[in-house]
Amino acid sequence: MPKTSIRTRTGETEVEEQRNEGQSCPECGGKLVADSGHGETLCEDCGLVVDEDNVDRGPEWRAFDAKEKNEKSRVGAPTTNTMHDKGLSTNIDWRNKDAYGNSLGSRQREKMQRLRKWNERFRTRDSKERNLKQALGEIDRMASALGLPNNVREMASVIYRRALNEDLLPGRSIEGVSTACVYAAARQAGVPRSLDEITDVSRVEKSEVARTYRYVVRELKLEVRPADPESYVPRFASGLNLSDEAEHRARELLKNAKEQGVHSGKSPVGLAAAAVYAAALLTNEKTTQAEVSEVADISEVTIRNRYHELLEAEEGTVAL
């Protein structure tokens, strides 16, 4: 059973009651409490001191409001996998100004330039760190271009680190593996992007992205479920400025298609685009196949074909 803590205040002494099935008084079997003010663990019933001189792992300062607590806190920025050194190294600003915003003199500028040079050399000491720095920069660039959230960037960075540690990169480009990691992370996080969208912001060809993606998923044994067409609907509806009613109608069309088995073997992007187009027509909102094609980055022919299939599935559900 996990520990649960209840904090109370008696006078000026802060007492933390730690409850655990395995912790009880050896004399009377009563409940033990930890008195952090005196550094003792004692029985609440008979008063027996079971342990003393406990280590206080909290801060040595006290704060009485949130503002004072933030001002006294001495922690730094949280670590992140999106940086090759996890954000633990020192960054020297490129602007030659002091803490007051005043420009540095010529000798100070030369000194800062030397410091920047050596700091950069120490941050990337070997080829592995240089590889990681370049790859994480590519991941951040592509994620920004695709509008992906921070959790996807973190996930893609972790996948790339795993690929690098397991020596999956020999014979493959850094850009190709980085793109495959972004594609896999987006699908795992439930905010998938189509292969065409990924290729548009990548520096490698679509065939290489697909091939590297399959290789990375297979070797790292990543659990990537097939993309759900419904996950594309909010983005497409937002790009077309459709109402919530139309978005909800598109989801209903896709659910009916799944029940009828129409989605099997079909591109999820094409199904989502067709569902959005059909929902816009059913809710009397003006949109064209060309507009949907531009937002979804898929051909109008695919939209028309999937559109008819969705409507047939809808009619079949109504008939049942």
PDB file of C-alpha atoms in Angstrom:
ATOM      1  CA  MET A   1       0.000   0.000   0.000  1.00  0.00           C
ATOM      2  CA  PRO A   2       1.380   3.476  -0.848  1.00  0.00           C
ATOM      3  CA  LYS A   3       1.986   6.028   1.861  1.00  0.00           C
ATOM      4  CA  THR A   4      -0.474   8.858   2.358  1.00  0.00           C
ATOM      5  CA  SER A   5       0.427  12.002   4.254  1.00  0.00           C
ATOM      6  CA  ILE A   6      -1.842  14.295   6.285  1.00  0.00           C
ATOM      7  CA  ARG A   7      -0.202  17.537   7.420  1.00  0.00           C
ATOM      8  CA  THR A   8      -1.507  19.308  10.520  1.00  0.00           C
ATOM      9  CA  ARG A   9      -0.215  22.162  12.690  1.00  0.00           C
ATOM     10  CA  THR A  10      -0.080  22.032  16.496  1.00  0.00           C
ATOM     11  CA  GLY A  11       1.135  25.375  17.897  1.00  0.00           C
ATOM     12  CA  GLU A  12       4.314  26.082  15.959  1.00  0.00           C
ATOM     13  CA  THR A  13       5.147  22.440  15.334  1.00  0.00           C
ATOM     14  CA  GLU A  14       4.297  20.931  11.968  1.00  0.00           C
ATOM     15  CA  VAL A  15       3.392  17.286  12.296  1.00  0.00           C
ATOM     16  CA  GLU A  16       3.253  14.918   9.349  1.00  0.00           C
ATOM     17  CA  GLU A  17       1.210  11.797   9.926  1.00  0.00           C
ATOM     18  CA  GLN A  18       2.453   8.949   7.804  1.00  0.00           C
ATOM     19  CA  ARG A  19       0.053   6.061   7.538  1.00  0.00           C
ATOM     20  CA  ASN A  20       1.225   2.677   6.449  1.00  0.00           C
ATOM     21  CA  GLU A  21      -0.064  -0.783   7.243  1.00  0.00           C
ATOM     22  CA  GLY A  22       3.450  -1.961   8.111  1.00  0.00           C
ATOM     23  CA  GLN A  23       4.140   0.930  10.564  1.00  0.00           C
ATOM     24  CA  SER A  24       2.757   0.659  14.074  1.00  0.00           C
ATOM     25  CA  CYS A  25       3.950   1.136  17.641  1.00  0.00           C
ATOM     26  CA  PRO A  26       6.021  -1.852  18.885  1.00  0.00           C
ATOM     27  CA  GLU A  27       4.574  -1.441  22.412  1.00  0.00           C
ATOM     28  CA  CYS A  28       0.855  -0.836  21.985  1.00  0.00           C
ATOM     29  CA  GLY A  29       0.337  -1.226  18.243  1.00  0.00           C
ATOM     30  CA  GLY A  30      -0.838   2.375  17.956  1.00  0.00           C
ATOM     31  CA  LYS A  31      -0.388   4.753  15.045  1.00  0.00           C
ATOM     32  CA  LEU A  32       3.024   6.365  14.488  1.00  0.00           C
ATOM     33  CA  VAL A  33       3.363  10.042  13.570  1.00  0.00           C
ATOM     34  CA  ALA A  34       6.434  11.981  12.447  1.00  0.00           C
ATOM     35  CA  ASP A  35       7.096  15.238  14.326  1.00  0.00           C
ATOM     36  CA  SER A  36       9.194  17.213  11.857  1.00  0.00           C
ATOM     37  CA  GLY A  37       9.666  20.038  14.373  1.00  0.00           C
ATOM     38  CA  HIS A  38      11.620  17.805  16.761  1.00  0.00           C
ATOM     39  CA  GLY A  39      12.866  15.251  14.242  1.00  0.00           C
ATOM     40  CA  GLU A  40      11.174  12.351  16.017  1.00  0.00           C
ATOM     41  CA  THR A  41       8.808   9.519  15.169  1.00  0.00           C
ATOM     42  CA  LEU A  42       6.477   8.771  18.072  1.00  0.00           C
ATOM     43  CA  CYS A  43       3.344   6.825  18.963  1.00  0.00           C
ATOM     44  CA  GLU A  44       0.176   8.880  18.976  1.00  0.00           C
ATOM     45  CA  ASP A  45      -1.418   6.710  21.693  1.00  0.00           C
ATOM     46  CA  CYS A  46       1.269   5.938  24.300  1.00  0.00           C
ATOM     47  CA  GLY A  47       3.859   8.597  23.380  1.00  0.00           C
ATOM     48  CA  LEU A  48       6.759   6.153  22.828  1.00  0.00           C
ATOM     49  CA  VAL A  49       9.580   7.735  20.767  1.00  0.00           C
ATOM     50  CA  VAL A  50      10.366   5.120  18.139  1.00  0.00           C
ATOM     51  CA  ASP A  51      12.960   7.095  16.184  1.00  0.00           C
ATOM     52  CA  GLU A  52      14.825  10.368  16.685  1.00  0.00           C
ATOM     53  CA  ASP A  53      17.185  12.718  14.830  1.00  0.00           C
ATOM     54  CA  ASN A  54      15.270  12.279  11.593  1.00  0.00           C
ATOM     55  CA  VAL A  55      16.684  14.101   8.576  1.00  0.00           C
ATOM     56  CA  ASP A  56      14.581  17.067   7.452  1.00  0.00           C
ATOM     57  CA  ARG A  57      14.680  16.986   3.658  1.00  0.00           C
ATOM     58  CA  GLY A  58      12.657  20.156   3.224  1.00  0.00           C
ATOM     59  CA  PRO A  59      13.992  23.682   2.640  1.00  0.00           C
ATOM     60  CA  GLU A  60      15.685  25.539   5.467  1.00  0.00           C
ATOM     61  CA  TRP A  61      13.518  28.632   4.866  1.00  0.00           C
ATOM     62  CA  ARG A  62       9.842  29.279   5.587  1.00  0.00           C
ATOM     63  CA  ALA A  63       7.306  30.976   3.346  1.00  0.00           C
ATOM     64  CA  PHE A  64       3.875  32.312   4.287  1.00  0.00           C
ATOM     65  CA  ASP A  65       2.401  32.964   0.824  1.00  0.00           C
ATOM     66  CA  ALA A  66       2.886  31.884  -2.795  1.00  0.00           C
ATOM     67  CA  LYS A  67       4.826  35.025  -3.765  1.00  0.00           C
ATOM     68  CA  GLU A  68       7.346  34.617  -0.964  1.00  0.00           C
ATOM     69  CA  LYS A  69       7.709  30.915  -1.778  1.00  0.00           C
ATOM     70  CA  ASN A  70       8.506  31.657  -5.440  1.00  0.00           C
ATOM     71  CA  GLU A  71      11.027  34.343  -4.510  1.00  0.00           C
ATOM     72  CA  LYS A  72      12.904  32.051  -2.119  1.00  0.00           C
ATOM     73  CA  SER A  73      12.862  29.021  -4.391  1.00  0.00           C
ATOM     74  CA  ARG A  74      16.314  28.222  -5.792  1.00  0.00           C
ATOM     75  CA  VAL A  75      15.480  25.573  -8.340  1.00  0.00           C
ATOM     76  CA  GLY A  76      16.398  25.948 -12.006  1.00  0.00           C
ATOM     77  CA  ALA A  77      14.520  25.156 -15.178  1.00  0.00           C
ATOM     78  CA  PRO A  78      13.198  21.579 -15.502  1.00  0.00           C
ATOM     79  CA  THR A  79      15.225  19.105 -17.514  1.00  0.00           C
ATOM     80  CA  THR A  80      13.993  18.351 -21.012  1.00  0.00           C
ATOM     81  CA  ASN A  81      14.770  15.661 -23.570  1.00  0.00           C
ATOM     82  CA  THR A  82      14.437  18.174 -26.406  1.00  0.00           C
ATOM     83  CA  MET A  83      17.984  19.432 -25.729  1.00  0.00           C
ATOM     84  CA  HIS A  84      21.015  17.205 -26.205  1.00  0.00           C
ATOM     85  CA  ASP A  85      22.338  18.029 -22.721  1.00  0.00           C
ATOM     86  CA  LYS A  86      18.807  17.998 -21.220  1.00  0.00           C
ATOM     87  CA  GLY A  87      19.139  21.720 -20.468  1.00  0.00           C
ATOM     88  CA  LEU A  88      21.708  21.244 -17.703  1.00  0.00           C
ATOM     89  CA  SER A  89      24.588  23.157 -19.292  1.00  0.00           C
ATOM     90  CA  THR A  90      25.263  26.900 -19.305  1.00  0.00           C
ATOM     91  CA  ASN A  91      24.030  29.107 -22.144  1.00  0.00           C
ATOM     92  CA  ILE A  92      25.934  32.305 -22.921  1.00  0.00           C
ATOM     93  CA  ASP A  93      23.811  34.943 -24.620  1.00  0.00           C
ATOM     94  CA  TRP A  94      24.966  36.141 -28.045  1.00  0.00           C
ATOM     95  CA  ARG A  95      24.225  39.797 -27.209  1.00  0.00           C
ATOM     96  CA  ASN A  96      27.276  41.684 -25.952  1.00  0.00           C
ATOM     97  CA  LYS A  97      25.488  43.410 -23.076  1.00  0.00           C
ATOM     98  CA  ASP A  98      25.771  43.215 -19.310  1.00  0.00           C
ATOM     99  CA  ALA A  99      22.990  42.567 -16.778  1.00  0.00           C
ATOM    100  CA  TYR A 100      21.899  46.218 -16.955  1.00  0.00           C
ATOM    101  CA  GLY A 101      21.610  46.268 -20.749  1.00  0.00           C
ATOM    102  CA  ASN A 102      24.785  48.299 -21.289  1.00  0.00           C
ATOM    103  CA  SER A 103      27.108  47.418 -24.166  1.00  0.00           C
ATOM    104  CA  LEU A 104      30.377  45.694 -23.313  1.00  0.00           C
ATOM    105  CA  GLY A 105      33.759  47.151 -24.103  1.00  0.00           C
ATOM    106  CA  SER A 106      36.011  45.747 -26.810  1.00  0.00           C
ATOM    107  CA  ARG A 107      38.123  43.663 -24.403  1.00  0.00           C
ATOM    108  CA  GLN A 108      35.025  42.250 -22.705  1.00  0.00           C
ATOM    109  CA  ARG A 109      33.479  41.376 -26.092  1.00  0.00           C
ATOM    110  CA  GLU A 110      36.608  39.442 -27.082  1.00  0.00           C
ATOM    111  CA  LYS A 111      36.552  37.642 -23.734  1.00  0.00           C
ATOM    112  CA  MET A 112      32.877  36.691 -24.125  1.00  0.00           C
ATOM    113  CA  GLN A 113      33.480  35.450 -27.659  1.00  0.00           C
ATOM    114  CA  ARG A 114      36.227  33.118 -26.418  1.00  0.00           C
ATOM    115  CA  LEU A 115      33.958  31.898 -23.633  1.00  0.00           C
ATOM    116  CA  ARG A 116      31.164  31.174 -26.124  1.00  0.00           C
ATOM    117  CA  LYS A 117      33.541  29.212 -28.329  1.00  0.00           C
ATOM    118  CA  TRP A 118      34.872  27.032 -25.513  1.00  0.00           C
ATOM    119  CA  ASN A 119      31.442  26.596 -23.970  1.00  0.00           C
ATOM    120  CA  GLU A 120      30.123  25.309 -27.281  1.00  0.00           C
ATOM    121  CA  ARG A 121      33.055  22.911 -27.598  1.00  0.00           C
ATOM    122  CA  PHE A 122      32.477  21.508 -24.115  1.00  0.00           C
ATOM    123  CA  ARG A 123      28.713  21.123 -24.683  1.00  0.00           C
ATOM    124  CA  THR A 124      29.297  18.837 -27.692  1.00  0.00           C
ATOM    125  CA  ARG A 125      32.369  16.866 -26.754  1.00  0.00           C
ATOM    126  CA  ASP A 126      31.958  13.878 -29.086  1.00  0.00           C
ATOM    127  CA  SER A 127      30.275  12.851 -32.320  1.00  0.00           C
ATOM    128  CA  LYS A 128      27.306  11.292 -30.512  1.00  0.00           C
ATOM    129  CA  GLU A 129      26.406  14.569 -28.811  1.00  0.00           C
ATOM    130  CA  ARG A 130      26.852  16.501 -32.078  1.00  0.00           C
ATOM    131  CA  ASN A 131      24.560  14.003 -33.790  1.00  0.00           C
ATOM    132  CA  LEU A 132      21.978  14.379 -31.038  1.00  0.00           C
ATOM    133  CA  LYS A 133      22.164  18.171 -31.120  1.00  0.00           C
ATOM    134  CA  GLN A 134      21.531  18.286 -34.864  1.00  0.00           C
ATOM    135  CA  ALA A 135      18.696  15.739 -34.702  1.00  0.00           C
ATOM    136  CA  LEU A 136      16.879  17.443 -31.831  1.00  0.00           C
ATOM    137  CA  GLY A 137      17.137  20.742 -33.699  1.00  0.00           C
ATOM    138  CA  GLU A 138      15.470  19.085 -36.691  1.00  0.00           C
ATOM    139  CA  ILE A 139      12.742  17.610 -34.492  1.00  0.00           C
ATOM    140  CA  ASP A 140      12.007  21.001 -32.951  1.00  0.00           C
ATOM    141  CA  ARG A 141      11.907  22.673 -36.382  1.00  0.00           C
ATOM    142  CA  MET A 142       9.491  20.124 -37.862  1.00  0.00           C
ATOM    143  CA  ALA A 143       7.275  20.065 -34.766  1.00  0.00           C
ATOM    144  CA  SER A 144       6.994  23.861 -34.899  1.00  0.00           C
ATOM    145  CA  ALA A 145       6.100  23.785 -38.592  1.00  0.00           C
ATOM    146  CA  LEU A 146       3.420  21.143 -37.952  1.00  0.00           C
ATOM    147  CA  GLY A 147       2.027  22.863 -34.849  1.00  0.00           C
ATOM    148  CA  LEU A 148       2.681  19.874 -32.593  1.00  0.00           C
ATOM    149  CA  PRO A 149       2.503  20.303 -28.780  1.00  0.00           C
ATOM    150  CA  ASN A 150       5.466  19.990 -26.415  1.00  0.00           C
ATOM    151  CA  ASN A 151       4.607  16.462 -25.299  1.00  0.00           C
ATOM    152  CA  VAL A 152       5.026  15.242 -28.901  1.00  0.00           C
ATOM    153  CA  ARG A 153       8.446  16.937 -29.120  1.00  0.00           C
ATOM    154  CA  GLU A 154       9.504  15.282 -25.870  1.00  0.00           C
ATOM    155  CA  MET A 155       8.264  11.895 -27.095  1.00  0.00           C
ATOM    156  CA  ALA A 156      10.021  12.240 -30.455  1.00  0.00           C
ATOM    157  CA  SER A 157      13.264  13.207 -28.677  1.00  0.00           C
ATOM    158  CA  VAL A 158      13.036  10.136 -26.438  1.00  0.00           C
ATOM    159  CA  ILE A 159      12.456   7.865 -29.446  1.00  0.00           C
ATOM    160  CA  TYR A 160      15.482   9.340 -31.232  1.00  0.00           C
ATOM    161  CA  ARG A 161      17.666   8.883 -28.130  1.00  0.00           C
ATOM    162  CA  ARG A 162      16.624   5.228 -28.013  1.00  0.00           C
ATOM    163  CA  ALA A 163      17.438   4.780 -31.698  1.00  0.00           C
ATOM    164  CA  LEU A 164      20.848   6.404 -31.167  1.00  0.00           C
ATOM    165  CA  ASN A 165      21.651   4.253 -28.114  1.00  0.00           C
ATOM    166  CA  GLU A 166      20.701   1.065 -29.946  1.00  0.00           C
ATOM    167  CA  ASP A 167      22.864   1.939 -32.997  1.00  0.00           C
ATOM    168  CA  LEU A 168      20.023   2.183 -35.501  1.00  0.00           C
ATOM    169  CA  LEU A 169      21.494   5.187 -37.311  1.00  0.00           C
ATOM    170  CA  PRO A 170      24.401   3.693 -39.332  1.00  0.00           C
ATOM    171  CA  GLY A 171      23.423   3.757 -42.992  1.00  0.00           C
ATOM    172  CA  ARG A 172      20.579   6.218 -42.432  1.00  0.00           C
ATOM    173  CA  SER A 173      20.458  10.000 -42.472  1.00  0.00           C
ATOM    174  CA  ILE A 174      19.908  12.054 -39.330  1.00  0.00           C
ATOM    175  CA  GLU A 175      17.068  13.927 -41.052  1.00  0.00           C
ATOM    176  CA  GLY A 176      15.341  10.686 -42.057  1.00  0.00           C
ATOM    177  CA  VAL A 177      15.400   9.181 -38.560  1.00  0.00           C
ATOM    178  CA  SER A 178      14.347  12.500 -37.008  1.00  0.00           C
ATOM    179  CA  THR A 179      11.355  12.721 -39.342  1.00  0.00           C
ATOM    180  CA  ALA A 180      10.367   9.121 -38.586  1.00  0.00           C
ATOM    181  CA  CYS A 181      10.525   9.865 -34.846  1.00  0.00           C
ATOM    182  CA  VAL A 182       8.241  12.899 -35.229  1.00  0.00           C
ATOM    183  CA  TYR A 183       5.778  10.846 -37.288  1.00  0.00           C
ATOM    184  CA  ALA A 184       5.743   8.020 -34.721  1.00  0.00           C
ATOM    185  CA  ALA A 185       5.454  10.373 -31.724  1.00  0.00           C
ATOM    186  CA  ALA A 186       2.537  12.265 -33.269  1.00  0.00           C
ATOM    187  CA  ARG A 187       0.640   9.021 -33.847  1.00  0.00           C
ATOM    188  CA  GLN A 188       1.376   7.742 -30.344  1.00  0.00           C
ATOM    189  CA  ALA A 189       0.195  11.022 -28.783  1.00  0.00           C
ATOM    190  CA  GLY A 190      -3.114  10.949 -30.659  1.00  0.00           C
ATOM    191  CA  VAL A 191      -2.392  14.029 -32.822  1.00  0.00           C
ATOM    192  CA  PRO A 192      -1.343  12.309 -36.051  1.00  0.00           C
ATOM    193  CA  ARG A 193      -0.156  14.048 -39.169  1.00  0.00           C
ATOM    194  CA  SER A 194      -0.349  12.479 -42.607  1.00  0.00           C
ATOM    195  CA  LEU A 195       2.786  11.222 -44.298  1.00  0.00           C
ATOM    196  CA  ASP A 196       2.434  13.955 -46.927  1.00  0.00           C
ATOM    197  CA  GLU A 197       2.295  16.657 -44.247  1.00  0.00           C
ATOM    198  CA  ILE A 198       5.386  15.218 -42.568  1.00  0.00           C
ATOM    199  CA  THR A 199       7.228  15.065 -45.895  1.00  0.00           C
ATOM    200  CA  ASP A 200       6.379  18.706 -46.683  1.00  0.00           C
ATOM    201  CA  VAL A 201       8.382  19.941 -43.667  1.00  0.00           C
ATOM    202  CA  SER A 202      11.123  17.312 -43.912  1.00  0.00           C
ATOM    203  CA  ARG A 203      14.365  17.434 -45.858  1.00  0.00           C
ATOM    204  CA  VAL A 204      14.073  13.856 -47.136  1.00  0.00           C
ATOM    205  CA  GLU A 205      11.862  12.086 -49.631  1.00  0.00           C
ATOM    206  CA  LYS A 206       8.548  10.461 -48.732  1.00  0.00           C
ATOM    207  CA  SER A 207       9.792   6.957 -49.550  1.00  0.00           C
ATOM    208  CA  GLU A 208      12.751   7.342 -47.196  1.00  0.00           C
ATOM    209  CA  VAL A 209      10.501   8.639 -44.392  1.00  0.00           C
ATOM    210  CA  ALA A 210       8.129   5.662 -44.747  1.00  0.00           C
ATOM    211  CA  ARG A 211      10.985   3.151 -44.927  1.00  0.00           C
ATOM    212  CA  THR A 212      12.812   4.612 -41.908  1.00  0.00           C
ATOM    213  CA  TYR A 213       9.570   4.840 -39.917  1.00  0.00           C
ATOM    214  CA  ARG A 214       8.830   1.136 -40.424  1.00  0.00           C
ATOM    215  CA  TYR A 215      12.414   0.261 -39.465  1.00  0.00           C
ATOM    216  CA  VAL A 216      12.395   2.361 -36.271  1.00  0.00           C
ATOM    217  CA  VAL A 217       8.989   1.051 -35.144  1.00  0.00           C
ATOM    218  CA  ARG A 218      10.058  -2.551 -35.762  1.00  0.00           C
ATOM    219  CA  GLU A 219      13.470  -2.334 -34.079  1.00  0.00           C
ATOM    220  CA  LEU A 220      12.314  -0.340 -31.034  1.00  0.00           C
ATOM    221  CA  LYS A 221       9.065  -2.342 -30.752  1.00  0.00           C
ATOM    222  CA  LEU A 222       6.971   0.811 -30.544  1.00  0.00           C
ATOM    223  CA  GLU A 223       3.253   0.356 -29.959  1.00  0.00           C
ATOM    224  CA  VAL A 224       1.707   2.517 -32.670  1.00  0.00           C
ATOM    225  CA  ARG A 225      -1.955   1.904 -33.291  1.00  0.00           C
ATOM    226  CA  PRO A 226      -3.539   2.646 -36.672  1.00  0.00           C
ATOM    227  CA  ALA A 227      -4.501   6.299 -36.999  1.00  0.00           C
ATOM    228  CA  ASP A 228      -8.109   7.033 -36.093  1.00  0.00           C
ATOM    229  CA  PRO A 229      -9.912   9.129 -38.751  1.00  0.00           C
ATOM    230  CA  GLU A 230     -11.755  10.998 -35.984  1.00  0.00           C
ATOM    231  CA  SER A 231      -8.465  12.448 -34.698  1.00  0.00           C
ATOM    232  CA  TYR A 232      -8.129  14.472 -37.941  1.00  0.00           C
ATOM    233  CA  VAL A 233     -11.636  15.935 -37.796  1.00  0.00           C
ATOM    234  CA  PRO A 234     -11.053  18.839 -35.336  1.00  0.00           C
ATOM    235  CA  ARG A 235      -8.079  20.151 -37.315  1.00  0.00           C
ATOM    236  CA  PHE A 236      -9.874  19.954 -40.665  1.00  0.00           C
ATOM    237  CA  ALA A 237     -13.056  21.524 -39.266  1.00  0.00           C
ATOM    238  CA  SER A 238     -11.035  24.344 -37.714  1.00  0.00           C
ATOM    239  CA  GLY A 239      -9.204  24.983 -40.990  1.00  0.00           C
ATOM    240  CA  LEU A 240     -12.549  25.281 -42.803  1.00  0.00           C
ATOM    241  CA  ASN A 241     -14.167  27.411 -40.042  1.00  0.00           C
ATOM    242  CA  LEU A 242     -16.985  24.904 -39.584  1.00  0.00           C
ATOM    243  CA  SER A 243     -19.314  24.880 -36.589  1.00  0.00           C
ATOM    244  CA  ASP A 244     -19.306  22.443 -33.688  1.00  0.00           C
ATOM    245  CA  GLU A 245     -22.471  20.914 -35.116  1.00  0.00           C
ATOM    246  CA  ALA A 246     -20.687  20.040 -38.360  1.00  0.00           C
ATOM    247  CA  GLU A 247     -17.737  18.588 -36.463  1.00  0.00           C
ATOM    248  CA  HIS A 248     -20.069  16.452 -34.354  1.00  0.00           C
ATOM    249  CA  ARG A 249     -21.896  15.297 -37.504  1.00  0.00           C
ATOM    250  CA  ALA A 250     -18.589  14.302 -39.110  1.00  0.00           C
ATOM    251  CA  ARG A 251     -17.746  12.163 -36.083  1.00  0.00           C
ATOM    252  CA  GLU A 252     -21.121  10.435 -36.343  1.00  0.00           C
ATOM    253  CA  LEU A 253     -20.496   9.634 -40.000  1.00  0.00           C
ATOM    254  CA  LEU A 254     -17.137   8.101 -39.165  1.00  0.00           C
ATOM    255  CA  LYS A 255     -18.592   6.045 -36.301  1.00  0.00           C
ATOM    256  CA  ASN A 256     -21.244   4.648 -38.648  1.00  0.00           C
ATOM    257  CA  ALA A 257     -18.548   3.858 -41.204  1.00  0.00           C
ATOM    258  CA  LYS A 258     -16.581   1.916 -38.577  1.00  0.00           C
ATOM    259  CA  GLU A 259     -19.653  -0.071 -37.590  1.00  0.00           C
ATOM    260  CA  GLN A 260     -20.257  -0.964 -41.249  1.00  0.00           C
ATOM    261  CA  GLY A 261     -16.552  -1.798 -41.794  1.00  0.00           C
ATOM    262  CA  VAL A 262     -16.160   0.830 -44.514  1.00  0.00           C
ATOM    263  CA  HIS A 263     -12.953   2.212 -42.950  1.00  0.00           C
ATOM    264  CA  SER A 264     -11.008  -1.022 -43.421  1.00  0.00           C
ATOM    265  CA  GLY A 265      -8.148  -0.547 -45.878  1.00  0.00           C
ATOM    266  CA  LYS A 266      -8.943   3.135 -46.444  1.00  0.00           C
ATOM    267  CA  SER A 267      -6.729   6.107 -45.740  1.00  0.00           C
ATOM    268  CA  PRO A 268      -7.807   7.731 -42.447  1.00  0.00           C
ATOM    269  CA  VAL A 269      -7.012  11.170 -43.865  1.00  0.00           C
ATOM    270  CA  GLY A 270      -9.280  10.596 -46.861  1.00  0.00           C
ATOM    271  CA  LEU A 271     -12.111   9.326 -44.672  1.00  0.00           C
ATOM    272  CA  ALA A 272     -11.809  12.286 -42.304  1.00  0.00           C
ATOM    273  CA  ALA A 273     -11.763  14.796 -45.180  1.00  0.00           C
ATOM    274  CA  ALA A 274     -14.819  13.171 -46.800  1.00  0.00           C
ATOM    275  CA  ALA A 275     -16.653  13.107 -43.455  1.00  0.00           C
ATOM    276  CA  VAL A 276     -15.984  16.812 -42.906  1.00  0.00           C
ATOM    277  CA  TYR A 277     -17.176  17.630 -46.425  1.00  0.00           C
ATOM    278  CA  ALA A 278     -20.344  15.525 -46.034  1.00  0.00           C
ATOM    279  CA  ALA A 279     -21.061  16.993 -42.593  1.00  0.00           C
ATOM    280  CA  ALA A 280     -20.743  20.525 -43.972  1.00  0.00           C
ATOM    281  CA  LEU A 281     -23.328  19.743 -46.655  1.00  0.00           C
ATOM    282  CA  LEU A 282     -25.682  18.051 -44.182  1.00  0.00           C
ATOM    283  CA  THR A 283     -25.567  21.058 -41.827  1.00  0.00           C
ATOM    284  CA  ASN A 284     -26.007  23.576 -44.672  1.00  0.00           C
ATOM    285  CA  GLU A 285     -22.559  25.114 -44.315  1.00  0.00           C
ATOM    286  CA  LYS A 286     -20.845  26.342 -47.424  1.00  0.00           C
ATOM    287  CA  THR A 287     -17.664  24.542 -48.415  1.00  0.00           C
ATOM    288  CA  THR A 288     -16.283  22.968 -51.576  1.00  0.00           C
ATOM    289  CA  GLN A 289     -14.284  19.860 -52.341  1.00  0.00           C
ATOM    290  CA  ALA A 290     -11.402  22.080 -53.446  1.00  0.00           C
ATOM    291  CA  GLU A 291     -11.297  23.829 -50.057  1.00  0.00           C
ATOM    292  CA  VAL A 292     -11.397  20.527 -48.179  1.00  0.00           C
ATOM    293  CA  SER A 293      -8.719  19.145 -50.493  1.00  0.00           C
ATOM    294  CA  GLU A 294      -6.438  22.080 -49.733  1.00  0.00           C
ATOM    295  CA  VAL A 295      -6.877  21.833 -45.964  1.00  0.00           C
ATOM    296  CA  ALA A 296      -6.522  18.042 -45.816  1.00  0.00           C
ATOM    297  CA  ASP A 297      -3.805  17.881 -48.501  1.00  0.00           C
ATOM    298  CA  ILE A 298      -5.609  15.097 -50.381  1.00  0.00           C
ATOM    299  CA  SER A 299      -7.063  14.851 -53.878  1.00  0.00           C
ATOM    300  CA  GLU A 300     -10.660  15.761 -54.697  1.00  0.00           C
ATOM    301  CA  VAL A 301     -11.159  12.359 -56.341  1.00  0.00           C
ATOM    302  CA  THR A 302     -10.427  10.612 -53.037  1.00  0.00           C
ATOM    303  CA  ILE A 303     -12.843  12.924 -51.232  1.00  0.00           C
ATOM    304  CA  ARG A 304     -15.622  12.160 -53.726  1.00  0.00           C
ATOM    305  CA  ASN A 305     -15.086   8.394 -53.506  1.00  0.00           C
ATOM    306  CA  ARG A 306     -15.005   8.323 -49.703  1.00  0.00           C
ATOM    307  CA  TYR A 307     -17.957  10.750 -49.571  1.00  0.00           C
ATOM    308  CA  HIS A 308     -20.251   8.336 -51.421  1.00  0.00           C
ATOM    309  CA  GLU A 309     -19.086   5.412 -49.266  1.00  0.00           C
ATOM    310  CA  LEU A 310     -19.824   7.326 -46.054  1.00  0.00           C
ATOM    311  CA  LEU A 311     -23.313   8.256 -47.205  1.00  0.00           C
ATOM    312  CA  GLU A 312     -24.037   4.638 -48.198  1.00  0.00           C
ATOM    313  CA  ALA A 313     -22.885   3.493 -44.743  1.00  0.00           C
ATOM    314  CA  GLU A 314     -25.145   6.129 -43.181  1.00  0.00           C
ATOM    315  CA  GLU A 315     -28.146   4.895 -45.196  1.00  0.00           C
ATOM    316  CA  GLY A 316     -27.346   1.300 -44.218  1.00  0.00           C
ATOM    317  CA  THR A 317     -27.306   2.216 -40.534  1.00  0.00           C
ATOM    318  CA  VAL A 318     -30.650   4.042 -40.828  1.00  0.00           C
ATOM    319  CA  ALA A 319     -32.181   1.052 -42.620  1.00  0.00           C
ATOM    320  CA  LEU A 320     -31.110  -1.253 -39.810  1.00  0.00           C
TER     321      LEU A 320
END
